[in-house]
mmCIF file of C-alpha atoms and ligand atoms in Angstrom:
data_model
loop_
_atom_site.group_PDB
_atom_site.id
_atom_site.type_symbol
_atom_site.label_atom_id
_atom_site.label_comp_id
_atom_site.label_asym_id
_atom_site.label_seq_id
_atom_site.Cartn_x
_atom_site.Cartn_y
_atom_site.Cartn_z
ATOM 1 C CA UNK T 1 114.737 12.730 102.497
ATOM 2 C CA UNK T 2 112.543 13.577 99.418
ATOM 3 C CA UNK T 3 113.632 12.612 96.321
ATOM 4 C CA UNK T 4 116.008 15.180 94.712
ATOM 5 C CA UNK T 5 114.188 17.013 91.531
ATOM 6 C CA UNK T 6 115.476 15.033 88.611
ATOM 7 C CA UNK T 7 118.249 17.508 87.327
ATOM 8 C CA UNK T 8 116.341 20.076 84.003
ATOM 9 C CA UNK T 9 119.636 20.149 82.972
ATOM 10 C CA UNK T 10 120.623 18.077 79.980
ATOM 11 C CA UNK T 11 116.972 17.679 78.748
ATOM 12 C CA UNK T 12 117.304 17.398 74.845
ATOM 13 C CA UNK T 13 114.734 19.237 72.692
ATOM 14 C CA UNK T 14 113.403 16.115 71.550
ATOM 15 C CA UNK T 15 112.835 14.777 75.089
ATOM 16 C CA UNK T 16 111.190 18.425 76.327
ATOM 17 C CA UNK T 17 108.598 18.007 73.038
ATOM 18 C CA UNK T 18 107.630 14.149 73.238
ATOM 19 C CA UNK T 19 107.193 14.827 77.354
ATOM 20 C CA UNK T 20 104.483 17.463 76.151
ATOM 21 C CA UNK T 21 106.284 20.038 78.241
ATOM 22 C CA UNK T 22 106.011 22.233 75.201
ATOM 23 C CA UNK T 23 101.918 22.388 76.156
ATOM 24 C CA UNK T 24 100.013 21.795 73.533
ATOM 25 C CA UNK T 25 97.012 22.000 72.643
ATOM 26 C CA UNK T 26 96.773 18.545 71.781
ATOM 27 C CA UNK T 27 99.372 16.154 72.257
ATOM 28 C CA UNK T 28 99.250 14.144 69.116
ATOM 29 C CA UNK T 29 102.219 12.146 67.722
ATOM 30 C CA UNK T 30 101.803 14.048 64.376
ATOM 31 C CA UNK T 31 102.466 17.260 65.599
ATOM 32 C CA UNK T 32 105.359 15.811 68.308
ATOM 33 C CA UNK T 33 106.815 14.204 65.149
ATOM 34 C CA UNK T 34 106.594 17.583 63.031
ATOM 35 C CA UNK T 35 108.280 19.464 65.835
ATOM 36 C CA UNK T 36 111.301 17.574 66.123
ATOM 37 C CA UNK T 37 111.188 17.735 62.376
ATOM 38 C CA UNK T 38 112.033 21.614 62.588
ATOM 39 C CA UNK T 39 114.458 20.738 64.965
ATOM 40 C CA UNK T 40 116.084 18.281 63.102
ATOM 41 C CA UNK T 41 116.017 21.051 60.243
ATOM 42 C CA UNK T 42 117.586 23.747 62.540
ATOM 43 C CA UNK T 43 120.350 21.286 63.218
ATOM 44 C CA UNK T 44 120.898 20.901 59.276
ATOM 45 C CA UNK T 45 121.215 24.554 58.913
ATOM 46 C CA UNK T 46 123.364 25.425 61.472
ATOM 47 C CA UNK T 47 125.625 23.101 60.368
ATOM 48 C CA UNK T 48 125.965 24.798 57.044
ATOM 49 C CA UNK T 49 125.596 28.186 58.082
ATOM 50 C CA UNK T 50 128.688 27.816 60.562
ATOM 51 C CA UNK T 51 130.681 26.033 57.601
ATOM 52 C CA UNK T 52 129.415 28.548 54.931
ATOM 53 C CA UNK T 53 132.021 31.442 56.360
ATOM 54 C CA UNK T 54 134.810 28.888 56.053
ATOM 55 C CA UNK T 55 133.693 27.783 52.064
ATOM 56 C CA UNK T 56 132.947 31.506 51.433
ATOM 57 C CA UNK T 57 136.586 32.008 52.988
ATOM 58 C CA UNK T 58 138.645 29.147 51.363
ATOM 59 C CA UNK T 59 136.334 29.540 48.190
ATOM 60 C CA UNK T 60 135.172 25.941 47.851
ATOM 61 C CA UNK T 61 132.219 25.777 46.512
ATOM 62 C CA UNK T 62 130.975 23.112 49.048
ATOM 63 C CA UNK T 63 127.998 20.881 47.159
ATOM 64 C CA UNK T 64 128.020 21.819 43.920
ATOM 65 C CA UNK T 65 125.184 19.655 41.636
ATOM 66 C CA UNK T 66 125.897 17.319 38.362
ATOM 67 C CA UNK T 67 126.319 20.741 36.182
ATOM 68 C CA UNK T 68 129.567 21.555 38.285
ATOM 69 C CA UNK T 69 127.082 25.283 38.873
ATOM 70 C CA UNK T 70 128.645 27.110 42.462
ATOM 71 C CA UNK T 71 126.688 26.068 45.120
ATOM 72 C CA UNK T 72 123.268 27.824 46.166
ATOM 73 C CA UNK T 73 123.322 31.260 48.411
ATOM 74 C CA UNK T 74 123.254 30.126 51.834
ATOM 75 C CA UNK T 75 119.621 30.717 52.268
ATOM 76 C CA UNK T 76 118.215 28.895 49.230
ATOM 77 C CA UNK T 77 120.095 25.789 50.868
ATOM 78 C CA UNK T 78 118.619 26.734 53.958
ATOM 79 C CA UNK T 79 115.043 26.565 52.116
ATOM 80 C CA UNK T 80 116.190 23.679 50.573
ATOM 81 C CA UNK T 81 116.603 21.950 53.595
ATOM 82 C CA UNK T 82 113.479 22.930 55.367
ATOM 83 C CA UNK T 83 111.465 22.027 52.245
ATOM 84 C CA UNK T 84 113.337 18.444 52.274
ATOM 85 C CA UNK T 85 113.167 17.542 56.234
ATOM 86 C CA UNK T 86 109.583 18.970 55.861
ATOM 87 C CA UNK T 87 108.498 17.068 53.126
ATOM 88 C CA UNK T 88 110.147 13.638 54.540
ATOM 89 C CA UNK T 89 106.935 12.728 56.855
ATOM 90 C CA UNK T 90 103.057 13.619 55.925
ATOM 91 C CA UNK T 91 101.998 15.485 58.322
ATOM 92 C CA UNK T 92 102.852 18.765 56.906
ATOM 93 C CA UNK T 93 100.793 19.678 53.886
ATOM 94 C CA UNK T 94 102.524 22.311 52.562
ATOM 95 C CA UNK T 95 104.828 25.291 53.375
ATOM 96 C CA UNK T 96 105.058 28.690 52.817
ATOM 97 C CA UNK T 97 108.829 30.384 52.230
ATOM 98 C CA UNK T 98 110.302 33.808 51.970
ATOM 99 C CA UNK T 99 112.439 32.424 49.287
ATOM 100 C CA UNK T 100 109.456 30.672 47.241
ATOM 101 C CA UNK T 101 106.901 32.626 45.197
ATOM 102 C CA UNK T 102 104.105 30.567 46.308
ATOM 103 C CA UNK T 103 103.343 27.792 48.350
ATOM 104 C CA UNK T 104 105.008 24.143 48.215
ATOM 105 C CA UNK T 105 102.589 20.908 48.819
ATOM 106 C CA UNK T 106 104.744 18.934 51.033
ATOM 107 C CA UNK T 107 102.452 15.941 51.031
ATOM 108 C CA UNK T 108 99.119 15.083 49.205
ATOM 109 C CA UNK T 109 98.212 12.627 52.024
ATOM 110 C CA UNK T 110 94.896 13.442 53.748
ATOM 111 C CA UNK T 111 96.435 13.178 57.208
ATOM 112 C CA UNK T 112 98.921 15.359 56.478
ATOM 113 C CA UNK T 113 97.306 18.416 58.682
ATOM 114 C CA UNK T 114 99.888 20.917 59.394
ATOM 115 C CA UNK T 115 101.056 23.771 57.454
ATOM 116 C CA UNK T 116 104.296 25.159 57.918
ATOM 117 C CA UNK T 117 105.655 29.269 57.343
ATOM 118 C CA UNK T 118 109.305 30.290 57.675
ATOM 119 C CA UNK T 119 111.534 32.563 56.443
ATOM 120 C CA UNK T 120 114.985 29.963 56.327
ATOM 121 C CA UNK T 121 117.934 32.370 56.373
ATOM 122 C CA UNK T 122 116.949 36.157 57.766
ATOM 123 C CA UNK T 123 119.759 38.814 57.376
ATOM 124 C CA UNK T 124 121.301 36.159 55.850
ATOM 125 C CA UNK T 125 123.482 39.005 54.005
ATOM 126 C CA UNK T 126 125.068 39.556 57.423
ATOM 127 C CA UNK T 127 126.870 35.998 57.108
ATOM 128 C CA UNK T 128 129.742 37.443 55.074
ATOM 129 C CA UNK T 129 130.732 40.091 58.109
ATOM 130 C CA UNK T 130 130.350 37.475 60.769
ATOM 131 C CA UNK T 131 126.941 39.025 62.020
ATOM 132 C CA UNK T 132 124.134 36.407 63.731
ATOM 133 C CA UNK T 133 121.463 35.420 61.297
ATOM 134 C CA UNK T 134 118.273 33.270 61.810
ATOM 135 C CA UNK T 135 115.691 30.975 60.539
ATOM 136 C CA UNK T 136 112.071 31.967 61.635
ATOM 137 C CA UNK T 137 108.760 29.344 61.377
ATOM 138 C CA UNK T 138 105.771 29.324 62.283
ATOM 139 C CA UNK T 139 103.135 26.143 62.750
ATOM 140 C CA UNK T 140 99.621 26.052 61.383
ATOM 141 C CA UNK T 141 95.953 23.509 61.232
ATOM 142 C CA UNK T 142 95.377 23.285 58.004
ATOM 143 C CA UNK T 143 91.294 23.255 58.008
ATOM 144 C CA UNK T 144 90.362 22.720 54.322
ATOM 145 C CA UNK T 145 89.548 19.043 53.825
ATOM 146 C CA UNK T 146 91.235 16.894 50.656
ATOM 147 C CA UNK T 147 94.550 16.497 49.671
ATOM 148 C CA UNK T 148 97.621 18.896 49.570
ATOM 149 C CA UNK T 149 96.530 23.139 50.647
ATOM 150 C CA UNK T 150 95.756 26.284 49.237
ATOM 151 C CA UNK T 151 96.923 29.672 49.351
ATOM 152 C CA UNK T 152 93.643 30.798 51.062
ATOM 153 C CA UNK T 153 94.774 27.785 53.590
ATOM 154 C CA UNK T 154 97.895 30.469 54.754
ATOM 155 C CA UNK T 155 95.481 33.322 55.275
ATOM 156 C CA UNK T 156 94.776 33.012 58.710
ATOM 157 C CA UNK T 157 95.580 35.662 61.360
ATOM 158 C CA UNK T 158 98.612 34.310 63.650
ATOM 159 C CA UNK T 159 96.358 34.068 66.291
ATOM 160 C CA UNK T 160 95.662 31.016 64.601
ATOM 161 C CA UNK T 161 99.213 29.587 65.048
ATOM 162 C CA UNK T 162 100.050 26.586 66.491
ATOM 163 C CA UNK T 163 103.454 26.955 67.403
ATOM 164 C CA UNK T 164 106.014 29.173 66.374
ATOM 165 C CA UNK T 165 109.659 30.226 67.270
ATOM 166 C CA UNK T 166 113.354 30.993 65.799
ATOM 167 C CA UNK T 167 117.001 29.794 65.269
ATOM 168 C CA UNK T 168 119.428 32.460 65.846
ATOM 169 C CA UNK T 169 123.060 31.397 64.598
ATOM 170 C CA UNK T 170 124.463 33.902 67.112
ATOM 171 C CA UNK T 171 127.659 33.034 69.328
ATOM 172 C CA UNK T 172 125.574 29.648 70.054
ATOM 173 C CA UNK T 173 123.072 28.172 67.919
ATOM 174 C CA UNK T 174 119.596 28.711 69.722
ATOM 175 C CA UNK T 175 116.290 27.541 69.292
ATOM 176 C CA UNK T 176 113.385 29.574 70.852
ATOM 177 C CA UNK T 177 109.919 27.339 70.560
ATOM 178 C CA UNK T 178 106.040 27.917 71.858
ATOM 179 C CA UNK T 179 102.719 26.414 71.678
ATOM 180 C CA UNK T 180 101.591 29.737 73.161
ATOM 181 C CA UNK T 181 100.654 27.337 75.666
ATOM 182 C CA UNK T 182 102.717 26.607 78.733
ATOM 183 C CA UNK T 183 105.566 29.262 78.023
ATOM 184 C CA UNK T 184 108.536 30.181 75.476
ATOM 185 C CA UNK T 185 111.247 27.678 75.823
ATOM 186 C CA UNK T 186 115.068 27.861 74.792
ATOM 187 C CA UNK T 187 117.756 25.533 73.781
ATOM 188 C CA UNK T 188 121.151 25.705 73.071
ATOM 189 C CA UNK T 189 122.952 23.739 70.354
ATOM 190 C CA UNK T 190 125.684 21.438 71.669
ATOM 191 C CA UNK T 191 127.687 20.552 68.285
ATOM 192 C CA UNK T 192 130.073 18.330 69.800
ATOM 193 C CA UNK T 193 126.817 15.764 70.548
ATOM 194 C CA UNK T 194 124.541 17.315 67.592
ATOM 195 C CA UNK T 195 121.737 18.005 70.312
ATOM 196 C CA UNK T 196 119.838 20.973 71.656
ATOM 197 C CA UNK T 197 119.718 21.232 75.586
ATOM 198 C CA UNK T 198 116.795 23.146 77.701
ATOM 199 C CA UNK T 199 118.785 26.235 78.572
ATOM 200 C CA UNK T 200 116.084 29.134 78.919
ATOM 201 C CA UNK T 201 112.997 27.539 80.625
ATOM 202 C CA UNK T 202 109.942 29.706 80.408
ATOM 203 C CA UNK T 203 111.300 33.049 78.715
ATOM 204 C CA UNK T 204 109.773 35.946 79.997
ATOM 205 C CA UNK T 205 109.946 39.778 78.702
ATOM 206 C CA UNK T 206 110.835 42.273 81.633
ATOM 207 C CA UNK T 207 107.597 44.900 82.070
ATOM 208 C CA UNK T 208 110.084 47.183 80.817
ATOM 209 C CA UNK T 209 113.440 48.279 80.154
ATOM 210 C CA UNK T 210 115.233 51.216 78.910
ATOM 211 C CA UNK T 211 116.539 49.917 75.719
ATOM 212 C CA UNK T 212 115.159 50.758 71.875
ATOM 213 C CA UNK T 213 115.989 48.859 68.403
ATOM 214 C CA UNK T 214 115.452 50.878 65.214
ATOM 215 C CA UNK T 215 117.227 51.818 61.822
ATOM 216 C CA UNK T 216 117.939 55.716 62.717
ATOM 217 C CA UNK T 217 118.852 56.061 59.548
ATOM 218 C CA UNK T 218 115.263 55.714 58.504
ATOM 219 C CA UNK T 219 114.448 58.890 60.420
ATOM 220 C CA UNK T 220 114.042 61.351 57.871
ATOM 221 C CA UNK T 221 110.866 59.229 56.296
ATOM 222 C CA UNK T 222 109.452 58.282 59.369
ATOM 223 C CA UNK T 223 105.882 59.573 60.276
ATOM 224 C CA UNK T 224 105.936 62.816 62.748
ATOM 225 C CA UNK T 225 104.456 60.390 65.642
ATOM 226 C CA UNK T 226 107.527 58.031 65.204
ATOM 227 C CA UNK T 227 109.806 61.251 64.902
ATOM 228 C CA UNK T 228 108.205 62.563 68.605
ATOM 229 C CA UNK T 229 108.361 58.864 70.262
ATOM 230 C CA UNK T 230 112.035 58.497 69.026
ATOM 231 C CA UNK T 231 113.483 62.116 70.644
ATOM 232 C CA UNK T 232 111.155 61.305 73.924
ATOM 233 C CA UNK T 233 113.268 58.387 74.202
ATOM 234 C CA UNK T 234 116.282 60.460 73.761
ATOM 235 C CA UNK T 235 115.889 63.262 76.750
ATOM 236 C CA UNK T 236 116.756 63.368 80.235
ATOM 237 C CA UNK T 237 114.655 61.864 83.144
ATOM 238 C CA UNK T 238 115.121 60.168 85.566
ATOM 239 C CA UNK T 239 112.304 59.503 86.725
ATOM 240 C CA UNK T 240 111.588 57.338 83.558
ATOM 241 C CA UNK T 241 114.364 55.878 83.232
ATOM 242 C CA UNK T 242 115.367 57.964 80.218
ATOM 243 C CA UNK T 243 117.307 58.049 77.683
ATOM 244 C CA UNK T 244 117.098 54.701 76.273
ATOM 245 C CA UNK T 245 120.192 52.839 75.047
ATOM 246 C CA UNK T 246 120.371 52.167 71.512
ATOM 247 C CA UNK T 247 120.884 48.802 70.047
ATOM 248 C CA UNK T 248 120.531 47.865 66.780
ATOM 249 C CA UNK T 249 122.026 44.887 64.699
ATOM 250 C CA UNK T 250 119.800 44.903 61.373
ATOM 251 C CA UNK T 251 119.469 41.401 61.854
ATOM 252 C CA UNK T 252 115.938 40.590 62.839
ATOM 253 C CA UNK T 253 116.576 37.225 64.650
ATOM 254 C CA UNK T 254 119.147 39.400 66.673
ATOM 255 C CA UNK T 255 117.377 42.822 67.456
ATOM 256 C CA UNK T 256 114.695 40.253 68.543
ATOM 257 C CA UNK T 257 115.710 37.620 70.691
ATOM 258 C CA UNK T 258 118.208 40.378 72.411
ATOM 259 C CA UNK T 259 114.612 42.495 72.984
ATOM 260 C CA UNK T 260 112.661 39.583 73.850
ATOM 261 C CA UNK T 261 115.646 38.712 76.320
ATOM 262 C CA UNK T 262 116.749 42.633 77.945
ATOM 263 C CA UNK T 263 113.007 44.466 77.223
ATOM 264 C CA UNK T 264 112.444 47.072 75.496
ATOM 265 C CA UNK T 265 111.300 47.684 72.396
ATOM 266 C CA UNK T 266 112.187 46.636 68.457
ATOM 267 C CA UNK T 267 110.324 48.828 65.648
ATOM 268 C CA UNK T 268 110.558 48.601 62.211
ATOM 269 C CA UNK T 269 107.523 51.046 61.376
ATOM 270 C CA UNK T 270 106.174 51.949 57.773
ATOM 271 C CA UNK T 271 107.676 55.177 56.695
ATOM 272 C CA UNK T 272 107.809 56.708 53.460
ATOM 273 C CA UNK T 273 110.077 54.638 51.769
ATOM 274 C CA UNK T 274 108.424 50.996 53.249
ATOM 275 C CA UNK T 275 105.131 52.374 52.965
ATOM 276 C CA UNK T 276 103.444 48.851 54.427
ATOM 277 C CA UNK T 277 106.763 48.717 56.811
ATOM 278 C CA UNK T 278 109.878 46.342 55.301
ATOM 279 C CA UNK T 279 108.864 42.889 57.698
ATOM 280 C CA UNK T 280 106.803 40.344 56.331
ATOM 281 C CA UNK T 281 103.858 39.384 58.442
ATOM 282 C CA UNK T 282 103.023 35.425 57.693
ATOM 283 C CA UNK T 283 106.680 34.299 58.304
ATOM 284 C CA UNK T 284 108.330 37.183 60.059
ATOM 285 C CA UNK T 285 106.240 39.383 62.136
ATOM 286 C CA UNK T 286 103.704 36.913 62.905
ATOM 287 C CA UNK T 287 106.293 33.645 64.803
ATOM 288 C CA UNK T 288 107.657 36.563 66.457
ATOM 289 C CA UNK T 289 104.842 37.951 68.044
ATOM 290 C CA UNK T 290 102.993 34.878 68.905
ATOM 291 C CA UNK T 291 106.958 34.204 70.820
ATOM 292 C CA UNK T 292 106.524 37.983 71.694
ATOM 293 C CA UNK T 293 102.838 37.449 73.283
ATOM 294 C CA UNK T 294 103.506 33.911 75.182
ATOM 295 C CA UNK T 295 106.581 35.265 76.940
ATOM 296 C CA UNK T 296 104.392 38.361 78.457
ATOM 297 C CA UNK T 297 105.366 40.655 75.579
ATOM 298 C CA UNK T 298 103.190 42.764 72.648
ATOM 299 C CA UNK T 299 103.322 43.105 69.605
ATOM 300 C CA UNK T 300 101.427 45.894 67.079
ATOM 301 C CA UNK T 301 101.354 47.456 63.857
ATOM 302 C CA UNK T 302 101.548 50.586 66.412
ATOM 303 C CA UNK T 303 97.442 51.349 66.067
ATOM 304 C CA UNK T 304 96.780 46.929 65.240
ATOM 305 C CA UNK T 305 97.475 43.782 67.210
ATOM 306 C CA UNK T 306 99.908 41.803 65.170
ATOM 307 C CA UNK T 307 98.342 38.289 65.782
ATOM 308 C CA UNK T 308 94.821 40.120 64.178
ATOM 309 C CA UNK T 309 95.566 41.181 61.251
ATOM 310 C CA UNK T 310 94.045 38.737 58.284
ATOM 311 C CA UNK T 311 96.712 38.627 55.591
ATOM 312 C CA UNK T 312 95.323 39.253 52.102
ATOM 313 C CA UNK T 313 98.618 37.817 50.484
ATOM 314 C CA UNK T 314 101.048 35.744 50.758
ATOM 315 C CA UNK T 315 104.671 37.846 51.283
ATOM 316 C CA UNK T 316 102.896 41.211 52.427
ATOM 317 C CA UNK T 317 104.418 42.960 54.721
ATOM 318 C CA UNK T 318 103.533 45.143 57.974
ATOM 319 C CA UNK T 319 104.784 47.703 60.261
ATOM 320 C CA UNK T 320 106.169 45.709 63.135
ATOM 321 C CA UNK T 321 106.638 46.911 66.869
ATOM 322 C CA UNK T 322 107.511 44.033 69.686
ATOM 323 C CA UNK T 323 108.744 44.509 72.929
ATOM 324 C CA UNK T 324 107.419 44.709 76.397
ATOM 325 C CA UNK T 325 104.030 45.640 77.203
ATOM 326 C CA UNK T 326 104.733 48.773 78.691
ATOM 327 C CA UNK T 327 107.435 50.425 76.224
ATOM 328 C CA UNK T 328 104.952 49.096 73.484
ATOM 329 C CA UNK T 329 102.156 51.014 74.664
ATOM 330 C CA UNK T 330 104.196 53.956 74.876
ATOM 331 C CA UNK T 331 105.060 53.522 71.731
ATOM 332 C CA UNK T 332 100.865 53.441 70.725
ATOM 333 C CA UNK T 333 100.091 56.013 72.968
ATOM 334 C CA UNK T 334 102.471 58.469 70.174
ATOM 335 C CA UNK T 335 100.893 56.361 67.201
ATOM 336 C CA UNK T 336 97.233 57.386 68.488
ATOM 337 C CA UNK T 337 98.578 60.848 68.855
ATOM 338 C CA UNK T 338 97.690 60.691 72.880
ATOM 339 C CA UNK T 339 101.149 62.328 73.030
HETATM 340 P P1 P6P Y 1 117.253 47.705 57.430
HETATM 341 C C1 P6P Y 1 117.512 41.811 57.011
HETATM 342 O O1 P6P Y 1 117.751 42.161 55.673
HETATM 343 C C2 P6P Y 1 116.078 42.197 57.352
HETATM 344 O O2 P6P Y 1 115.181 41.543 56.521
HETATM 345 C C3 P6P Y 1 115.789 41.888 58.806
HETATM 346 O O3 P6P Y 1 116.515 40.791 59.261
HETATM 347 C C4 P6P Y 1 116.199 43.155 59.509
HETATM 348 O O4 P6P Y 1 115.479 43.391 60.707
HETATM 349 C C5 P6P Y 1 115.868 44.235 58.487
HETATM 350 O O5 P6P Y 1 115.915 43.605 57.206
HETATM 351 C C6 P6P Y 1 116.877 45.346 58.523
HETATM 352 O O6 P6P Y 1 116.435 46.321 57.570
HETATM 353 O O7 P6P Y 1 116.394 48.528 56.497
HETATM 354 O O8 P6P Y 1 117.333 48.305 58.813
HETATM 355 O O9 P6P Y 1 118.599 47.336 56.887
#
């Protein structure tokens, strides 16, 4: 008899990434050895973000530095962490963080080539009531020549990306990863060996599905085509599998992966109190829809492609609609006022 397919189960993320399986682009060691980076980061993180309940609970302060101050928030230790793991190798130049005004050279070596986006502890206000939080990242080429990076060097439309993905700290710790070549790949966290395992191969968003994710409570300053596409949601019919079930977490990790996982849709859309939306687009609503795009998905301002838009600044933010193709373009078909 044939060989038996060597088993997928019990591949490690490491062992998935260094076997190319993640299909780059280009398989260079650099950007192997900057992957597992993040993933040795994610590991770092989720080990303090599961203890962090417990300090918060027993009211140990955990690390505190020489000065005896209480230890960071949760997510500038996550940032810390990221910026440390990130900075140990040269090849990424410099990062860009949700927690940091501007950027951070990582490394002034020439050959350092990759910069680095992330947001390093999302929600991360939900950790105190138990609810899942995430770290989100996204992988650029840097293109300017010389030492260390510019702002201008982070200004690139996330088409541009070279990988991107998320770490919820759900129920399980999860890693979601893509090249946006050769599919969206997930792996579960296995504490008791300190390793993440393949466990979703190839994520891919359902056409459709009769489920929507957004802050109702936003409804009195959302836009009158937001207003119309929210109560068509809401009636009776059958015959479109309406009304939609209503899930929403307020954790954007969560509403996300659960979307990218069921269908549907997620919107946060601007409105008249987040006049440019709430989401950030270079380290939140661009990994996402890169993710969103490679598993079959879309993702839109509502009238713009997310991946087009060419950011003007660093932490600007952006209406932000993912979900699958066809309850997104419902959704565009009210923004353009078709219905
Ligand atoms: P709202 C969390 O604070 C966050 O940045 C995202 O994780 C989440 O999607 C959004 O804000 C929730 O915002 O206005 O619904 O509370």
């Amino acid at each position: 008899p044939p060989p038996a397919e060597p088993s997928r189960v019990g591949i490690t993320l490491e062992t998935f990434i260094l076997e190319g399986q993640l299909g780059f682009p280009a398989a260079t060691g650099t950007f192997t050895s900057l992957l597992n980076q993040i993933g040795l980061a994610a590991k770092l993180v989720t080990a303090k973000v599961r203890r962090a309940g417990l300090a918060r609970l027993l009211g140990y302060t955990g690390q505190t530095n020489v000065q005896g101050e209480l230890v960071q928030k949760l997510d500038e230790e996550a940032n810390e962490t990221l910026l440390s793991v990130l900075g140990r190798r040269r090849h990424c130049a410099a990062v860009a963080s949700e927690e940091l005004d501007s950027i951070r050279i990582t490394s002034t070596d020439r050959r350092a080539k990759y910069l680095v986006v992330f947001d390093p502890l999302d929600g991360s206000s939900n950790i105190d009531v138990n609810i899942s939080i995430g770290t989100i990242f996204g992988v650029l080429r840097k293109h300017a020549d010389g030492e260390g990076a510019t702002e201008a060097d982070f200004l690139r439309p996330g088409r541009e990306l070279v990988a991107a993905g998320y770490i919820l700290y759900g129920s399980s710790t999860m890693l979601v990863i893509t090249t946006g070549h050769g599919g969206v790949h997930g792996f579960t966290y296995d504490p008791t060996v300190g390793e993440f395992f393949l466990s979703h191969e190839n994520i891919r968003i359902p056409e459709r599905a009769s489920l929507y994710s957004i802050n109702e409570g936003n409804s009195a300053y959302w836009g009158d085509d937001v207003r119309r596409w929210n109560a068509w949601l809401k009636e009776e019919d059958k015959a479109t599998n309406r009304p939609y079930g209503a899930r929403y977490v307020g954790s954007l990790v969560a509403d996300a992966h659960r979307t990218l996982m069921k269908g549907g849709i997620f919107a946060y859309p601007a409105d008249r109190k987040s006049k440019q939306g709430k989401l950030r687009l270079l380290y939140e609503a661009n990994p996402f829809a890169f993710v969103f795009e490679a598993a079959g998905g879309k993702a839109t301002t509502g009238t713009q492609r997310i991946l087009d838009i060419t950011p003007t600044e660093l932490h600007q933010r952006v209406p932000l609609v993912l979900g699958s193709p066809r309850d997104v373009d419902i959704f565009e078909s009210f923004a353009r006022g078709d219905r």
